[in-house]
Amino acid sequence: MMSSPDDLKSRFNRFREKKYALPLALLLTFIVCSVLLMYSANLCFGYLLVAVVAYYLPYYFGLKDRRKLAVFGAVLMVAIAIPFGLMIASDYQGFEGSTVSTDDRSMFDGGVTPFSDVDGRTHNYTVTVSDPAITNVSVAINDWWTNTNINSPNFNYTMTQYVDVEGGRQFYLEVQLPEQSMYAFHFSALNGTEWIRTDVTVGPIDMPSGDFYTKIITGTILSTFMTVGILFYLLLVLTWFADRSRKKAIEMQKNMNFPPAGDQKSKEKFICSECRAEVPADAKTCPQCGERFDDEPEAPAAAAKEDEYYCTDCGATVQESDTVCPNCGKKFED
């Protein structure tokens, strides 16, 4: 027999009350956020999704103190960045480099060898040019740790030497890089009056594996704080402000003199039978014309004495000798 939704909800609420529920939720948050971060580049709003899970999953399981949430967020950013950094570093360690070219392949097969060299740091950059009109071939090299701006490279070398190969001229240049680092490069040239440029690619990597892993993981931690971390703490501040505003609204409502919620009679109205004005349900007289609304039946008038009678206009008691009603002023004919 399948459980009803209410039964499942009741079981889940009982589970949240267990002592081990919150630690399991924190572990689940770490696992889910780690997986999402690794695939964040392929997900729409990937970083925002990681931040939402990092905030609301622990909050739902009882971690509602925002100071503790802030501390947990900082620890989580470091924790999920480490496996992500290890994955990136492992990918680069197994990477043997790639070649670059222009869109029209007037420059192609641009690359660097060796791709990794810890000791010598001397590398040979080559690119093949198919169009004989192309001149001023150069290679731009960036130190990827300190400068990711390809339009402002750390080093720019003109390539003057070449050999004839199948498909064109292969330009080459031997460069000794100044320090151990991770580099990126691209080639550019003058084609008539227009400058053309290849794609950018990584290489070479000139540093020991331990230093490389340390730099990659450190960079990943900083990057995670700058992306997911900012969104996480922004969400923390916004929800704190929303809760604070809600509490103030409740306090203001309590301080205002509202009629009791169950007092519906004060809201009900009826129509006066005399002037057709709207009258509150608890009114005794019409505020428009003064008509009285007595729920209790009027007591019968006392019988008049022999020398008394009643005024036909207002019903007041009048002496037989009176010619004018003392109450309403009606004149009595003989």
Tab-separated table of C-alpha atoms in Angstrom:
chain	number	residue	atom	x	y	z
A	1	MET	CA	0.000	0.000	0.000
A	2	MET	CA	1.437	3.343	-1.023
A	3	SER	CA	1.827	6.086	1.543
A	4	SER	CA	-0.229	9.219	1.128
A	5	PRO	CA	1.536	12.566	0.622
A	6	ASP	CA	0.477	13.651	4.121
A	7	ASP	CA	1.980	10.479	5.591
A	8	LEU	CA	5.277	11.026	3.751
A	9	LYS	CA	5.363	14.641	4.907
A	10	SER	CA	4.741	13.568	8.489
A	11	ARG	CA	7.572	11.021	8.331
A	12	PHE	CA	9.925	13.590	6.844
A	13	ASN	CA	9.081	16.126	9.558
A	14	ARG	CA	9.785	13.484	12.215
A	15	PHE	CA	13.120	12.751	10.506
A	16	ARG	CA	14.078	16.439	10.656
A	17	GLU	CA	13.678	16.345	14.425
A	18	LYS	CA	16.300	13.598	14.806
A	19	LYS	CA	19.692	14.605	16.206
A	20	TYR	CA	21.544	13.187	13.218
A	21	ALA	CA	19.313	14.909	10.628
A	22	LEU	CA	21.287	18.179	10.503
A	23	PRO	CA	24.757	16.548	10.177
A	24	LEU	CA	23.409	14.378	7.352
A	25	ALA	CA	21.929	17.473	5.710
A	26	LEU	CA	25.288	19.277	5.897
A	27	LEU	CA	27.040	16.271	4.337
A	28	LEU	CA	24.386	16.109	1.615
A	29	THR	CA	24.859	19.842	0.991
A	30	PHE	CA	28.597	19.318	0.483
A	31	ILE	CA	28.039	16.436	-1.967
A	32	VAL	CA	25.346	18.171	-4.007
A	33	CYS	CA	27.214	21.495	-4.158
A	34	SER	CA	30.472	19.765	-5.158
A	35	VAL	CA	28.767	18.006	-8.075
A	36	LEU	CA	26.932	21.158	-9.164
A	37	LEU	CA	30.138	23.224	-9.039
A	38	MET	CA	31.976	20.742	-11.265
A	39	TYR	CA	29.243	21.039	-13.895
A	40	SER	CA	28.381	24.709	-13.290
A	41	ALA	CA	29.864	25.759	-16.644
A	42	ASN	CA	27.311	23.528	-18.402
A	43	LEU	CA	24.340	24.666	-16.299
A	44	CYS	CA	22.246	27.777	-16.788
A	45	PHE	CA	22.726	29.927	-13.663
A	46	GLY	CA	25.016	27.178	-12.312
A	47	TYR	CA	26.706	29.314	-9.642
A	48	LEU	CA	23.358	30.651	-8.435
A	49	LEU	CA	22.022	27.093	-8.160
A	50	VAL	CA	25.023	26.105	-5.999
A	51	ALA	CA	24.448	29.120	-3.728
A	52	VAL	CA	20.714	28.362	-3.320
A	53	VAL	CA	21.375	24.726	-2.367
A	54	ALA	CA	24.187	25.767	0.000
A	55	TYR	CA	21.847	28.137	1.832
A	56	TYR	CA	18.411	26.517	1.865
A	57	LEU	CA	19.254	22.838	2.443
A	58	PRO	CA	20.903	23.418	5.866
A	59	TYR	CA	18.290	26.098	6.678
A	60	TYR	CA	15.441	23.662	5.987
A	61	PHE	CA	16.988	21.106	8.329
A	62	GLY	CA	17.265	23.534	11.222
A	63	LEU	CA	20.417	25.628	10.733
A	64	LYS	CA	18.539	28.952	10.940
A	65	ASP	CA	21.018	30.979	12.974
A	66	ARG	CA	22.474	33.257	10.313
A	67	ARG	CA	25.808	33.650	12.096
A	68	LYS	CA	26.265	29.888	12.047
A	69	LEU	CA	25.075	29.823	8.430
A	70	ALA	CA	27.703	32.424	7.535
A	71	VAL	CA	30.469	30.327	9.114
A	72	PHE	CA	29.161	27.176	7.453
A	73	GLY	CA	29.107	28.974	4.097
A	74	ALA	CA	32.775	29.948	4.390
A	75	VAL	CA	33.786	26.382	5.300
A	76	LEU	CA	31.638	24.996	2.486
A	77	MET	CA	33.208	27.275	-0.140
A	78	VAL	CA	36.655	25.927	0.736
A	79	ALA	CA	35.421	22.329	0.951
A	80	ILE	CA	33.743	22.259	-2.466
A	81	ALA	CA	36.566	24.196	-4.156
A	82	ILE	CA	39.232	21.612	-3.221
A	83	PRO	CA	37.827	18.659	-5.226
A	84	PHE	CA	36.965	21.041	-8.062
A	85	GLY	CA	40.570	22.318	-8.096
A	86	LEU	CA	41.947	18.773	-7.990
A	87	MET	CA	39.811	17.877	-10.999
A	88	ILE	CA	41.072	20.904	-12.967
A	89	ALA	CA	44.711	20.242	-12.043
A	90	SER	CA	44.420	16.576	-13.032
A	91	ASP	CA	42.978	17.545	-16.414
A	92	TYR	CA	45.880	19.919	-17.073
A	93	GLN	CA	48.478	17.383	-15.904
A	94	GLY	CA	47.255	14.936	-18.528
A	95	PHE	CA	47.005	17.654	-21.189
A	96	GLU	CA	49.643	17.558	-23.944
A	97	GLY	CA	48.755	20.877	-25.482
A	98	SER	CA	46.639	21.846	-28.457
A	99	THR	CA	47.212	23.656	-31.731
A	100	VAL	CA	45.549	26.937	-32.700
A	101	SER	CA	44.587	28.539	-36.009
A	102	THR	CA	42.710	31.476	-37.518
A	103	ASP	CA	39.149	31.072	-38.756
A	104	ASP	CA	40.229	31.097	-42.416
A	105	ARG	CA	43.234	28.858	-41.652
A	106	SER	CA	45.650	31.366	-43.157
A	107	MET	CA	47.578	30.558	-39.967
A	108	PHE	CA	47.311	27.019	-38.566
A	109	ASP	CA	49.038	24.332	-36.511
A	110	GLY	CA	50.284	26.890	-33.977
A	111	GLY	CA	51.743	25.240	-30.892
A	112	VAL	CA	54.563	24.969	-28.360
A	113	THR	CA	57.013	22.182	-27.497
A	114	PRO	CA	57.735	20.868	-24.974
A	115	PHE	CA	54.405	21.492	-23.271
A	116	SER	CA	55.871	20.916	-19.804
A	117	ASP	CA	59.451	21.595	-18.777
A	118	VAL	CA	60.315	22.128	-15.130
A	119	ASP	CA	64.051	22.656	-15.439
A	120	GLY	CA	65.115	24.324	-18.691
A	121	ARG	CA	62.027	26.449	-19.462
A	122	THR	CA	63.165	26.727	-23.110
A	123	HIS	CA	60.302	26.250	-25.573
A	124	ASN	CA	59.891	26.284	-29.322
A	125	TYR	CA	56.829	28.098	-30.704
A	126	THR	CA	55.781	27.238	-34.276
A	127	VAL	CA	52.943	28.252	-36.606
A	128	THR	CA	52.347	27.548	-40.294
A	129	VAL	CA	51.313	30.416	-42.603
A	130	SER	CA	49.546	29.476	-45.833
A	131	ASP	CA	49.111	32.965	-47.324
A	132	PRO	CA	52.332	34.433	-48.760
A	133	ALA	CA	50.972	37.970	-48.270
A	134	ILE	CA	51.054	37.567	-44.490
A	135	THR	CA	53.933	39.380	-42.755
A	136	ASN	CA	54.956	40.405	-39.231
A	137	VAL	CA	54.181	37.070	-37.614
A	138	SER	CA	54.481	37.229	-33.811
A	139	VAL	CA	53.676	35.206	-30.719
A	140	ALA	CA	52.129	36.775	-27.591
A	141	ILE	CA	52.706	34.987	-24.271
A	142	ASN	CA	50.820	35.595	-21.022
A	143	ASP	CA	51.743	34.527	-17.518
A	144	TRP	CA	48.326	33.026	-16.763
A	145	TRP	CA	48.669	33.412	-12.981
A	146	THR	CA	49.155	37.158	-13.093
A	147	ASN	CA	47.634	38.318	-16.395
A	148	THR	CA	44.671	36.834	-18.261
A	149	ASN	CA	44.286	39.838	-20.576
A	150	ILE	CA	45.256	38.547	-24.016
A	151	ASN	CA	45.214	42.085	-25.396
A	152	SER	CA	48.042	43.049	-23.042
A	153	PRO	CA	50.492	40.126	-23.093
A	154	ASN	CA	53.491	39.876	-20.794
A	155	PHE	CA	55.761	39.024	-23.746
A	156	ASN	CA	55.436	39.669	-27.473
A	157	TYR	CA	58.051	38.205	-29.828
A	158	THR	CA	58.416	38.703	-33.602
A	159	MET	CA	58.976	35.453	-35.507
A	160	THR	CA	61.363	36.031	-38.421
A	161	GLN	CA	62.743	32.555	-39.051
A	162	TYR	CA	60.800	30.039	-41.101
A	163	VAL	CA	61.150	26.930	-43.230
A	164	ASP	CA	59.090	25.872	-46.221
A	165	VAL	CA	56.708	23.034	-45.393
A	166	GLU	CA	53.763	21.447	-47.091
A	167	GLY	CA	50.966	24.009	-47.123
A	168	GLY	CA	53.092	27.133	-46.580
A	169	ARG	CA	55.860	28.539	-44.408
A	170	GLN	CA	56.422	27.363	-40.840
A	171	PHE	CA	57.600	30.172	-38.603
A	172	TYR	CA	59.441	29.217	-35.440
A	173	LEU	CA	60.963	30.882	-32.388
A	174	GLU	CA	62.852	29.510	-29.417
A	175	VAL	CA	61.923	31.275	-26.143
A	176	GLN	CA	63.329	30.849	-22.648
A	177	LEU	CA	60.596	31.801	-20.197
A	178	PRO	CA	61.759	33.829	-17.177
A	179	GLU	CA	60.144	31.880	-14.315
A	180	GLN	CA	58.183	28.824	-13.348
A	181	SER	CA	54.550	29.444	-14.099
A	182	MET	CA	51.579	28.472	-16.241
A	183	TYR	CA	51.453	30.298	-19.556
A	184	ALA	CA	49.043	30.913	-22.409
A	185	PHE	CA	49.792	32.095	-25.939
A	186	HIS	CA	48.393	33.072	-29.341
A	187	PHE	CA	49.827	34.075	-32.723
A	188	SER	CA	49.103	37.239	-34.709
A	189	ALA	CA	50.178	38.595	-38.117
A	190	LEU	CA	49.569	41.397	-40.601
A	191	ASN	CA	47.545	40.320	-43.623
A	192	GLY	CA	47.795	43.283	-45.958
A	193	THR	CA	46.336	46.082	-43.838
A	194	GLU	CA	44.424	43.865	-41.400
A	195	TRP	CA	45.740	42.194	-38.283
A	196	ILE	CA	44.647	38.588	-37.782
A	197	ARG	CA	44.956	36.454	-34.664
A	198	THR	CA	44.608	32.820	-33.700
A	199	ASP	CA	42.709	31.456	-30.735
A	200	VAL	CA	44.324	31.433	-27.288
A	201	THR	CA	45.485	28.188	-25.732
A	202	VAL	CA	47.241	27.132	-22.533
A	203	GLY	CA	50.909	26.242	-22.516
A	204	PRO	CA	53.481	25.631	-21.467
A	205	ILE	CA	53.235	24.580	-17.815
A	206	ASP	CA	56.631	25.142	-16.217
A	207	MET	CA	56.435	24.131	-12.576
A	208	PRO	CA	56.620	21.014	-10.353
A	209	SER	CA	53.381	19.088	-9.897
A	210	GLY	CA	53.108	19.970	-6.200
A	211	ASP	CA	53.387	23.701	-6.862
A	212	PHE	CA	50.996	23.412	-9.792
A	213	TYR	CA	48.322	21.643	-7.706
A	214	THR	CA	48.746	24.176	-4.896
A	215	LYS	CA	48.282	27.135	-7.232
A	216	ILE	CA	45.309	25.593	-9.016
A	217	ILE	CA	43.512	24.745	-5.742
A	218	THR	CA	44.269	28.191	-4.262
A	219	GLY	CA	42.974	29.876	-7.399
A	220	THR	CA	39.862	27.690	-7.394
A	221	ILE	CA	39.095	28.590	-3.760
A	222	LEU	CA	39.371	32.321	-4.538
A	223	SER	CA	37.266	31.903	-7.664
A	224	THR	CA	34.576	29.988	-5.723
A	225	PHE	CA	34.362	32.753	-3.126
A	226	MET	CA	34.124	35.387	-5.873
A	227	THR	CA	31.275	33.568	-7.644
A	228	VAL	CA	29.292	31.209	-5.406
A	229	GLY	CA	30.365	32.884	-2.147
A	230	ILE	CA	29.134	36.341	-3.127
A	231	LEU	CA	25.756	34.920	-4.184
A	232	PHE	CA	25.498	32.875	-0.974
A	233	TYR	CA	26.125	35.856	1.333
A	234	LEU	CA	23.879	38.089	-0.752
A	235	LEU	CA	21.101	35.534	-0.258
A	236	LEU	CA	21.870	35.472	3.475
A	237	VAL	CA	21.560	39.281	3.748
A	238	LEU	CA	18.372	39.452	1.671
A	239	THR	CA	16.575	36.769	3.690
A	240	TRP	CA	17.683	38.407	6.955
A	241	PHE	CA	16.286	41.743	5.767
A	242	ALA	CA	13.009	40.084	4.659
A	243	ASP	CA	12.579	38.359	8.050
A	244	ARG	CA	13.374	41.595	9.886
A	245	SER	CA	10.797	43.512	7.829
A	246	ARG	CA	8.190	40.803	8.440
A	247	LYS	CA	8.731	40.944	12.197
A	248	LYS	CA	8.409	44.738	12.206
A	249	ALA	CA	5.153	44.502	10.251
A	250	ILE	CA	3.737	42.019	12.777
A	251	GLU	CA	4.716	44.274	15.701
A	252	MET	CA	3.097	47.287	14.021
A	253	GLN	CA	-0.080	45.305	13.432
A	254	LYS	CA	-0.222	44.300	17.081
A	255	ASN	CA	0.120	47.933	18.192
A	256	MET	CA	-2.747	49.137	16.020
A	257	ASN	CA	-6.353	49.099	17.389
A	258	PHE	CA	-8.003	46.682	15.008
A	259	PRO	CA	-11.451	45.253	15.876
A	260	PRO	CA	-11.414	41.622	16.988
A	261	ALA	CA	-11.183	39.203	14.105
A	262	GLY	CA	-14.416	37.451	15.135
A	263	ASP	CA	-16.429	40.662	15.488
A	264	GLN	CA	-18.153	40.462	12.149
A	265	LYS	CA	-21.215	42.293	13.399
A	266	SER	CA	-19.353	45.625	13.238
A	267	LYS	CA	-18.717	45.026	9.526
A	268	GLU	CA	-22.331	44.051	8.674
A	269	LYS	CA	-24.852	46.657	7.513
A	270	PHE	CA	-28.537	46.859	6.620
A	271	ILE	CA	-30.805	49.342	4.845
A	272	CYS	CA	-32.986	51.785	6.787
A	273	SER	CA	-36.655	51.205	5.948
A	274	GLU	CA	-37.397	54.910	6.087
A	275	CYS	CA	-34.621	56.663	4.132
A	276	ARG	CA	-32.809	53.655	2.492
A	277	ALA	CA	-29.454	54.660	4.003
A	278	GLU	CA	-26.813	52.057	5.028
A	279	VAL	CA	-26.851	51.507	8.786
A	280	PRO	CA	-24.364	49.494	10.915
A	281	ALA	CA	-25.844	46.260	12.256
A	282	ASP	CA	-25.443	47.306	15.901
A	283	ALA	CA	-26.965	50.823	15.445
A	284	LYS	CA	-30.070	51.694	17.489
A	285	THR	CA	-31.031	54.679	15.325
A	286	CYS	CA	-30.503	55.631	11.690
A	287	PRO	CA	-27.650	58.153	11.414
A	288	GLN	CA	-29.411	59.704	8.391
A	289	CYS	CA	-33.034	60.183	9.443
A	290	GLY	CA	-33.102	59.242	13.161
A	291	GLU	CA	-35.430	56.249	12.754
A	292	ARG	CA	-35.206	54.011	15.832
A	293	PHE	CA	-34.481	50.311	15.489
A	294	ASP	CA	-35.734	48.555	18.609
A	295	ASP	CA	-35.304	44.807	18.609
A	296	GLU	CA	-37.651	44.441	21.589
A	297	PRO	CA	-41.403	44.934	20.965
A	298	GLU	CA	-42.846	48.126	22.333
A	299	ALA	CA	-44.986	47.825	25.452
A	300	PRO	CA	-48.710	48.464	24.771
A	301	ALA	CA	-49.859	52.004	25.603
A	302	ALA	CA	-51.808	52.439	28.803
A	303	ALA	CA	-55.528	53.061	28.409
A	304	ALA	CA	-56.482	56.740	28.367
A	305	LYS	CA	-58.558	58.201	31.189
A	306	GLU	CA	-62.038	59.477	30.557
A	307	ASP	CA	-60.923	63.122	30.328
A	308	GLU	CA	-57.866	62.281	28.176
A	309	TYR	CA	-57.304	61.167	24.620
A	310	TYR	CA	-54.341	60.575	22.274
A	311	CYS	CA	-52.944	62.916	19.637
A	312	THR	CA	-53.500	61.371	16.204
A	313	ASP	CA	-50.148	62.660	14.927
A	314	CYS	CA	-47.648	61.851	17.639
A	315	GLY	CA	-49.619	59.626	20.025
A	316	ALA	CA	-49.022	61.868	23.038
A	317	THR	CA	-51.608	62.039	25.848
A	318	VAL	CA	-53.763	65.154	25.563
A	319	GLN	CA	-56.259	66.589	28.059
A	320	GLU	CA	-59.807	66.892	26.831
A	321	SER	CA	-59.639	70.632	27.391
A	322	ASP	CA	-56.456	71.072	25.284
A	323	THR	CA	-56.855	72.708	21.875
A	324	VAL	CA	-53.208	72.166	20.873
A	325	CYS	CA	-51.035	69.047	21.373
A	326	PRO	CA	-48.341	69.981	23.896
A	327	ASN	CA	-45.958	67.527	22.224
A	328	CYS	CA	-46.203	68.213	18.498
A	329	GLY	CA	-48.329	71.393	18.322
A	330	LYS	CA	-51.183	69.871	16.352
A	331	LYS	CA	-54.372	71.912	16.643
A	332	PHE	CA	-57.579	70.133	17.575
A	333	GLU	CA	-60.840	71.185	15.976
A	334	ASP	CA	-63.906	71.409	18.143
